[in-house]
mmCIF file of C-alpha atoms and ligand atoms in Angstrom:
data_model
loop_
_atom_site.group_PDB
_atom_site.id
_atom_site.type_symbol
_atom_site.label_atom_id
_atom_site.label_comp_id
_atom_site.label_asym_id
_atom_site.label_seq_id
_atom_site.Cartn_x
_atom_site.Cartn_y
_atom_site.Cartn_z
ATOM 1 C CA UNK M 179 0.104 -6.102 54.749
ATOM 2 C CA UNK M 180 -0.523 -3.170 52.567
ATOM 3 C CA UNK M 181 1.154 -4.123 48.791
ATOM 4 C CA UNK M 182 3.510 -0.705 48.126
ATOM 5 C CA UNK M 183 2.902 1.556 45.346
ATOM 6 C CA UNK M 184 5.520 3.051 43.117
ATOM 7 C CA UNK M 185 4.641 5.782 40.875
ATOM 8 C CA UNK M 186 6.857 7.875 38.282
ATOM 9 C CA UNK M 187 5.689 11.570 37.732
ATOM 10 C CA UNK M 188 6.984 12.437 34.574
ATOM 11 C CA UNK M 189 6.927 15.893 35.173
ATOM 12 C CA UNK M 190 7.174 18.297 31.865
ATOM 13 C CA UNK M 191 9.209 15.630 30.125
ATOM 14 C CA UNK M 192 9.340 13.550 26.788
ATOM 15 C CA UNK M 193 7.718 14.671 23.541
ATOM 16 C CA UNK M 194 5.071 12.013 22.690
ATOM 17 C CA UNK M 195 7.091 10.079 20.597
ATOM 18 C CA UNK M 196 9.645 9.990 23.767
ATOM 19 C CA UNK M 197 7.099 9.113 26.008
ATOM 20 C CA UNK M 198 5.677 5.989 24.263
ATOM 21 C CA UNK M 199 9.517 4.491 23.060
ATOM 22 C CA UNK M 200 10.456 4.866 26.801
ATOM 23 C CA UNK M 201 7.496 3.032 27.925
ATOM 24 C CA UNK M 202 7.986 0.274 25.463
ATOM 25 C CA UNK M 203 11.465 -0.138 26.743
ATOM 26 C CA UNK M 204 10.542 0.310 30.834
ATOM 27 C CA UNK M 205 7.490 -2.499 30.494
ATOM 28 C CA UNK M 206 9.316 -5.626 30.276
ATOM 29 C CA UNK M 207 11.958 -4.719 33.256
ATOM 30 C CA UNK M 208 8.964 -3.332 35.478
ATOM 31 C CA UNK M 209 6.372 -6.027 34.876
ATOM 32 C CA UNK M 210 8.019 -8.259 36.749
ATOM 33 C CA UNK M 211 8.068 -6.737 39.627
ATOM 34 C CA UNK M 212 3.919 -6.407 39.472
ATOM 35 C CA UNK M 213 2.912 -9.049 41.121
ATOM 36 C CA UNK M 214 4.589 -7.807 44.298
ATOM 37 C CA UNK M 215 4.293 -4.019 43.857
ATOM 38 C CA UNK M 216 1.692 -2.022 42.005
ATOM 39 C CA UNK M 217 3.102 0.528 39.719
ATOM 40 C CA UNK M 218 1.867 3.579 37.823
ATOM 41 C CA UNK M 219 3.254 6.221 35.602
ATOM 42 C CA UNK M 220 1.822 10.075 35.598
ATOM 43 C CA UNK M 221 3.030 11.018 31.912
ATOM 44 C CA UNK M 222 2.266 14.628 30.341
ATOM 45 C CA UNK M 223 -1.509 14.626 29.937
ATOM 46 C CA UNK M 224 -0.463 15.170 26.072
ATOM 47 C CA UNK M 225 0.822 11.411 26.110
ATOM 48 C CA UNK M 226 -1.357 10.234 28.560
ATOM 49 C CA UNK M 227 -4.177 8.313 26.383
ATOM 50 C CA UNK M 228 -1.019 6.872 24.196
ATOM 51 C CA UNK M 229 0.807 5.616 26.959
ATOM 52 C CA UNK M 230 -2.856 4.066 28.232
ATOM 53 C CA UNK M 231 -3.425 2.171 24.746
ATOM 54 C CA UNK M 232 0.289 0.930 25.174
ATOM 55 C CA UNK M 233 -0.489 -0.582 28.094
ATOM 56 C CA UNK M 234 -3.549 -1.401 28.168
ATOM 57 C CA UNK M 235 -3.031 -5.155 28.575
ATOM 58 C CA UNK M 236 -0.006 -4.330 31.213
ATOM 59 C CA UNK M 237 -0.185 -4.514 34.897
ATOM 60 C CA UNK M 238 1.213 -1.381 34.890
ATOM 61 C CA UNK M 239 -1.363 1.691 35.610
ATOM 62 C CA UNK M 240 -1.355 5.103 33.906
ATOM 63 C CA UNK M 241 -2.169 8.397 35.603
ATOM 64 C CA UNK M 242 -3.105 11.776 35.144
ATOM 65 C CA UNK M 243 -0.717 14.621 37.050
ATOM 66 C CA UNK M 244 -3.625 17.121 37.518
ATOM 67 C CA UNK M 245 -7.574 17.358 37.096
ATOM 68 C CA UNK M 246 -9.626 19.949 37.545
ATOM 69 C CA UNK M 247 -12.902 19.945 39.998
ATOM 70 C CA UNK M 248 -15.643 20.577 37.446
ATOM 71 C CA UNK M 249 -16.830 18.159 34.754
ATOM 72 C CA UNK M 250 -17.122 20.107 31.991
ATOM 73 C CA UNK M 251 -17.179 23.756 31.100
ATOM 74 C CA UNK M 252 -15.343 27.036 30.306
ATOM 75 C CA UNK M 253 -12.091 26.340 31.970
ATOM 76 C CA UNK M 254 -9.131 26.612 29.222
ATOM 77 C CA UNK M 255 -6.645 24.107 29.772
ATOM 78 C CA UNK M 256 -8.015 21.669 32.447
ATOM 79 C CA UNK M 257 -8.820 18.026 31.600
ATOM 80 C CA UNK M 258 -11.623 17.025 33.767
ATOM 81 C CA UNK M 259 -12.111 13.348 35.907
ATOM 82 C CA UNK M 260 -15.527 12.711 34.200
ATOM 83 C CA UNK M 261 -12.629 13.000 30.799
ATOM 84 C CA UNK M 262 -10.420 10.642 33.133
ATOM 85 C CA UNK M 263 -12.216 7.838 34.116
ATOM 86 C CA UNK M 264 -13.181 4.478 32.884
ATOM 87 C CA UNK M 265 -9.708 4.280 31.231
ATOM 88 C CA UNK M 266 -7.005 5.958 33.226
ATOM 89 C CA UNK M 267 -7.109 4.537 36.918
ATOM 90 C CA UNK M 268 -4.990 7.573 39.250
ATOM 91 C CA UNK M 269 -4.526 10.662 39.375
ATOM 92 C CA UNK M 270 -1.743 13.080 41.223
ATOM 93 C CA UNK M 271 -3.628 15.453 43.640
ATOM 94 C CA UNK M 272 -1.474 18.803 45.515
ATOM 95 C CA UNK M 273 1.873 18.015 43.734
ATOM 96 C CA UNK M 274 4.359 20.859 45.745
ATOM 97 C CA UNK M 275 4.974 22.169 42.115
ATOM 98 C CA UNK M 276 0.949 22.966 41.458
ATOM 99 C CA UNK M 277 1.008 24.400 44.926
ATOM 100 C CA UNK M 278 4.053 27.024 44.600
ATOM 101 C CA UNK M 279 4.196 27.015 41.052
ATOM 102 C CA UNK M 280 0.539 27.415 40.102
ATOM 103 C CA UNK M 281 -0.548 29.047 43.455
ATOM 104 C CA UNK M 282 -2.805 25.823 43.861
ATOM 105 C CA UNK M 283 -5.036 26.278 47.516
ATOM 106 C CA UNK M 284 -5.788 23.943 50.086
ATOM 107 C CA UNK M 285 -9.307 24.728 48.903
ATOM 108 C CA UNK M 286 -8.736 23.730 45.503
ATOM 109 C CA UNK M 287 -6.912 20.674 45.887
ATOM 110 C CA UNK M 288 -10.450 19.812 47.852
ATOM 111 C CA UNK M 289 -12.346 20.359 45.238
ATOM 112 C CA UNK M 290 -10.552 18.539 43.310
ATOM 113 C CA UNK M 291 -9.679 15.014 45.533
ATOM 114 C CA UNK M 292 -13.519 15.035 45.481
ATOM 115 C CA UNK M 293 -14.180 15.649 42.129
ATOM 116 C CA UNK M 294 -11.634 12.926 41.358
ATOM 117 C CA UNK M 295 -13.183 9.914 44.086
ATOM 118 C CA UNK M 296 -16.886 10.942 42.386
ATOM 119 C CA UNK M 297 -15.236 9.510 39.694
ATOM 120 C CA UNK M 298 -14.020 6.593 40.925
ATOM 121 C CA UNK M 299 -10.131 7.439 40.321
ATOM 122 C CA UNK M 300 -7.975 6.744 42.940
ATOM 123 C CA UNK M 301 -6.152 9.940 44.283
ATOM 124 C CA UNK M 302 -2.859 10.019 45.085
ATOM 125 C CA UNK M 303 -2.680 13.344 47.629
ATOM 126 C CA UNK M 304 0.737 14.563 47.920
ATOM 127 C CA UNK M 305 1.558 16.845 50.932
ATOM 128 C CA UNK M 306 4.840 18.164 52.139
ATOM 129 C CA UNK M 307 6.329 21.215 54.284
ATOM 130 C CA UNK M 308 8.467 23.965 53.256
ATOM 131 C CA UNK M 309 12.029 23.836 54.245
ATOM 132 C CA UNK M 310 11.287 27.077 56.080
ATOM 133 C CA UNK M 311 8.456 25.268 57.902
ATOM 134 C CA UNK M 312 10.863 22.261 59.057
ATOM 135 C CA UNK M 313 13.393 24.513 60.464
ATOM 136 C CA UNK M 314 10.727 25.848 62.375
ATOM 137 C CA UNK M 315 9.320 22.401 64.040
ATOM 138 C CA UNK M 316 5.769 23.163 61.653
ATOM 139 C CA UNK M 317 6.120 20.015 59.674
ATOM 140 C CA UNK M 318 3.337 18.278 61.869
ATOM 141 C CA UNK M 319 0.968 21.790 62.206
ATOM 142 C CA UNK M 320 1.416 21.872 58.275
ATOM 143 C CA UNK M 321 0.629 17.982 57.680
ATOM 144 C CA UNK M 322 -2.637 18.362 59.676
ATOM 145 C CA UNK M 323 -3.288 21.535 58.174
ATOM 146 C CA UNK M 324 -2.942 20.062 54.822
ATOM 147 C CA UNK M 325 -4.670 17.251 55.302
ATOM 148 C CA UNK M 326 -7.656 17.963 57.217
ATOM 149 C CA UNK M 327 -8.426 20.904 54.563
ATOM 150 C CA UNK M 328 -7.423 18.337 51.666
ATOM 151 C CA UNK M 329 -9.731 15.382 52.653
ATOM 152 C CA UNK M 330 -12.589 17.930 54.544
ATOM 153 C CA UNK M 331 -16.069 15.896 53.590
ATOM 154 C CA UNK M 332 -13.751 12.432 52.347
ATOM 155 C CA UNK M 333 -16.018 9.397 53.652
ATOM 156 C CA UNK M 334 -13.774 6.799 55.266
ATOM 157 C CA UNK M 335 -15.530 4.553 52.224
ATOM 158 C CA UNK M 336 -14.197 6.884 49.284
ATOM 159 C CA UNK M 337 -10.997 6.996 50.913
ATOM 160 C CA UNK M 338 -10.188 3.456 49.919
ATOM 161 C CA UNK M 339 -9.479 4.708 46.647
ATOM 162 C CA UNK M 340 -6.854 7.155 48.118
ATOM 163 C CA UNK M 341 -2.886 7.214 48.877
ATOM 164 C CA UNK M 342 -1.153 10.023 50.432
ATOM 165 C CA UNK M 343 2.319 11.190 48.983
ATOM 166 C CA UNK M 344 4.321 12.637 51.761
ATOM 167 C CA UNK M 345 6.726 14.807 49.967
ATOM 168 C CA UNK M 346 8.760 17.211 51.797
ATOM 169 C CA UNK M 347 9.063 20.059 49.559
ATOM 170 C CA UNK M 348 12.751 20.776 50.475
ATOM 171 C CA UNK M 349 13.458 17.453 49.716
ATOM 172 C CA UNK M 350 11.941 17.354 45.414
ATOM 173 C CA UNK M 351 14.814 17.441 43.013
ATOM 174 C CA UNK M 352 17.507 18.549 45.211
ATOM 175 C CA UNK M 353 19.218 15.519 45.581
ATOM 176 C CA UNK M 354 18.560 15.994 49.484
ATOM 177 C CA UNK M 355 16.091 13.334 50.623
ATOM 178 C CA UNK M 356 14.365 12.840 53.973
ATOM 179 C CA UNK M 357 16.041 10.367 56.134
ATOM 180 C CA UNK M 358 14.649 6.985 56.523
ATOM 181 C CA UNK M 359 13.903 7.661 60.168
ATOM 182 C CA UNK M 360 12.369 11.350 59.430
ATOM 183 C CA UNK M 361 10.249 10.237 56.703
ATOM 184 C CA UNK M 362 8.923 6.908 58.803
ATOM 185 C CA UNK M 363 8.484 9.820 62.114
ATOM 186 C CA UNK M 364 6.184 12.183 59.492
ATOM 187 C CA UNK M 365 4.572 9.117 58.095
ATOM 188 C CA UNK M 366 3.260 7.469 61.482
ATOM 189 C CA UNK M 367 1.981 10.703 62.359
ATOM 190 C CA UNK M 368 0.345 11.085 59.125
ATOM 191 C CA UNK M 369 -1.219 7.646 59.419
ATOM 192 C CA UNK M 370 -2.170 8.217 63.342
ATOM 193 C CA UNK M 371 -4.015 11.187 62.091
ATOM 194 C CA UNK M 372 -6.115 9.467 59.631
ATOM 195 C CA UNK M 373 -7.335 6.766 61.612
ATOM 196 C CA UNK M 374 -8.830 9.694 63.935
ATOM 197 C CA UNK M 375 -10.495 11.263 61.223
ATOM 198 C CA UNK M 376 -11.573 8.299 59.120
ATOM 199 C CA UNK M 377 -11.020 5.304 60.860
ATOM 200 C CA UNK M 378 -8.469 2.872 62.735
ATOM 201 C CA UNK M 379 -8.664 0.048 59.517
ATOM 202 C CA UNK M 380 -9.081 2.395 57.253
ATOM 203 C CA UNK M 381 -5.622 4.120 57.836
ATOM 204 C CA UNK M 382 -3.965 0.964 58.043
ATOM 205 C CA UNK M 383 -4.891 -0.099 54.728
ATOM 206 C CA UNK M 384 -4.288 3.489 53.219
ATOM 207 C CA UNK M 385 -1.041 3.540 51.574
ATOM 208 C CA UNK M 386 1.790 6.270 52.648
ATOM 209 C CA UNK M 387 4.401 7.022 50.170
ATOM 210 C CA UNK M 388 7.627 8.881 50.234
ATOM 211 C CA UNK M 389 8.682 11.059 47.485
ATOM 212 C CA UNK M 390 11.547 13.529 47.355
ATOM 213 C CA UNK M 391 14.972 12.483 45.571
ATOM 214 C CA UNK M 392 14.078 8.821 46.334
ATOM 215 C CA UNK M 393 17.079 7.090 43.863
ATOM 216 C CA UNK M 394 18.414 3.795 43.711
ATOM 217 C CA UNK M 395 21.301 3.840 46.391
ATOM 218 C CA UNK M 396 18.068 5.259 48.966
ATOM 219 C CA UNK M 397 15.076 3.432 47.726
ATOM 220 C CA UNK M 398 15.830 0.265 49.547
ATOM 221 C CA UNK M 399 16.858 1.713 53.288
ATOM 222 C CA UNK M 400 13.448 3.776 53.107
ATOM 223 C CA UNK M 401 11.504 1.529 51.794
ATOM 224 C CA UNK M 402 12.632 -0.959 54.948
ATOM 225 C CA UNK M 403 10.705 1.748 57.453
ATOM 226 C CA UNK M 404 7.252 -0.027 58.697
ATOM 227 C CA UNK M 405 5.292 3.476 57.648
ATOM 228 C CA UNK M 406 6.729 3.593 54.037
ATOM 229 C CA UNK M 407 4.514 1.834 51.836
ATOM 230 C CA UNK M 408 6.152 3.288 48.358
ATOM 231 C CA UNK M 409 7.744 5.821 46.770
ATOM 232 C CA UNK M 410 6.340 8.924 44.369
ATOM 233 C CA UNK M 411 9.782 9.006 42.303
ATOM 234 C CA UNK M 412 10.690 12.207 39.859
ATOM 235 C CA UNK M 413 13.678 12.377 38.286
ATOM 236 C CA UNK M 414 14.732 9.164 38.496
ATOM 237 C CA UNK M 415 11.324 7.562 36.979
ATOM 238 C CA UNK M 416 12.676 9.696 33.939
ATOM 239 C CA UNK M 417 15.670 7.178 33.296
ATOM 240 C CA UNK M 418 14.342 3.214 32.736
ATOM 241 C CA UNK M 419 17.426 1.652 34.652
ATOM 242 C CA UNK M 420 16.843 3.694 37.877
ATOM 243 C CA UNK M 421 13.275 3.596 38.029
ATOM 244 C CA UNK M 422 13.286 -0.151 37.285
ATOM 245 C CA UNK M 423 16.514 -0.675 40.460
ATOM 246 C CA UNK M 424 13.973 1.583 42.523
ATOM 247 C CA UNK M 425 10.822 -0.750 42.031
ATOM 248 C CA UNK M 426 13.314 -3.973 42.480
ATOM 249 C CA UNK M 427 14.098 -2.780 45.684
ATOM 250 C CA UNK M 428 10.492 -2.048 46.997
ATOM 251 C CA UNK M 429 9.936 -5.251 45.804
ATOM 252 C CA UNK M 430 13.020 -7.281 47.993
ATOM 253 C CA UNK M 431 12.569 -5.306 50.804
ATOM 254 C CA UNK M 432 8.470 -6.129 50.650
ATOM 255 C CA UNK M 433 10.000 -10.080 50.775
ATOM 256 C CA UNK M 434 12.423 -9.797 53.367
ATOM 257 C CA UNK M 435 9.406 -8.204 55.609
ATOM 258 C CA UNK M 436 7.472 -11.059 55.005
ATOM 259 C CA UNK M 437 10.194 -13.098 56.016
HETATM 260 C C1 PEP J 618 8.254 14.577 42.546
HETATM 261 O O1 PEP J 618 8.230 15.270 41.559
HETATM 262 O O2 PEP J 618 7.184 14.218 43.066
HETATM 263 C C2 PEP J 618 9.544 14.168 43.097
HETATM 264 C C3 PEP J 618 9.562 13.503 44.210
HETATM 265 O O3 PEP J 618 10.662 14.524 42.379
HETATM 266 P P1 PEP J 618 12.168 13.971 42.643
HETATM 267 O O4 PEP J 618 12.069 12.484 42.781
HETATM 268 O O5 PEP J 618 12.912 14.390 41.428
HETATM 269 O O6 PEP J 618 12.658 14.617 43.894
#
């Protein structure tokens, strides 16, 4: 049974200050739930070597929301992985906000899932269609299209490091999530996929998450779907009480599937 991820992105939130009194307050509530899911926060990169030291003797797992492809060099404003790794473990890969805010391409976010698994951090890959290219019937063409381009020359070995995000784009901060049954339908195809291109064990141990307006009152009727294996939350990881009632309920609905 795969053990379900939860991860907060932070966004463009919380001065540092902000950053590290919230985590102080979030660890006790969420550390209790680590034994039964793994959990990671995605804080500013700003923040991100504070909130590290804070919890560096925490289960809990810091990660960066954007890395470049190249290790060093003349590129203004990037952190690089080889700056990442040995002390902060994931890293957020295609977010829909560096694809249609930033202009982020397929080709890029290529560049830089490899950069990051050369590196040893694990990738979180988040994909998602359009609400234009749902109302069309494209979300599957778009998934494949996505992901084939994303993971083009991923070795089914490296990809053990790596968790998809499936996060429909018209679903991100509107308050309008996927339906259980939608997101589980996306999700399965998403997993079918990968087994074809890496292998059959290797997609079933690769962990699918939903993100997209997950909140407390949703978190536990998608997290009962078979394909749902987490949640990448926004908003809500922003506010300690729901992000803590959205990792208790990953947790309880991980028990009542093992019976
Ligand atoms: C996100 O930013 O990845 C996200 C899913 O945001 P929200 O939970 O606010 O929809």
């Amino acid at each position: 049974m795969r053990k379900p991820l939860v991860a907060g992105n932070w966004k463009m939130h919380f001065t540092v200050p902000e950053g590290i009194q919230f985590v102080n307050r979030l660890r006790p509530d969420l550390e209790r739930y680590a034994r039964a899911v793994d959990l990671v926060l995605l804080p500013p990169s700003i923040m991100l070597w504070e909130v590290a030291s804070v919890l560096r003797t925490s289960p809990i797992r810091v990660g960066a929301q954007n890395v470049a492809w190249e290790d060093r060099g003349a590129f203004t404003g990037e952190i690089s992985p080889a700056m990442l790794a040995g002390w902060c473990e994931y890293v957020l890969v295609g977010h829909s906000e560096r694809r249609h805010i930033f202009g982020e391409s397929d080709e890029q976010i290529q560049r830089k899932v490899t950069a990051a698994l050369r590196h040893g951090l694990r990738v979180i890959l988040a994909v998602g269609e359009t609400l234009e290219e749902n109302e069309a019937g494209r979300t599957e063409e778009v998934m494949t299209r996505q992901l084939s381009r994303a993971l083009d020359g991923v070795t089914a070995d490296a990809a053990g490091r790596l968790s998809i995000a499936y996060e429909p784009v018209w679903a991100i901060g509107t308050g309008r999530a996927a339906t259980p049954g939608l997101a589980n339908e996306v999700m399965g195809m998403i997993r079918t996929w990968l087994a074809g291109v890496l292998s059959a064990g290797r997609a079933q141990e690769t962990r699918i998450l939903y993100g997209g307006s997950v909140t407390p009152e949703n978190a536990r009727s998608l997290m009962e779907e078979p394909e749902i294996d987490g949640a990448l939350v926004g908003g809500a990881s922003l506010k300690a009480d729901q992000f803590s009632a959205i990792v208790a309920s990953t947790a309880d609905s991980m028990a009542a599937a093992q019976g």
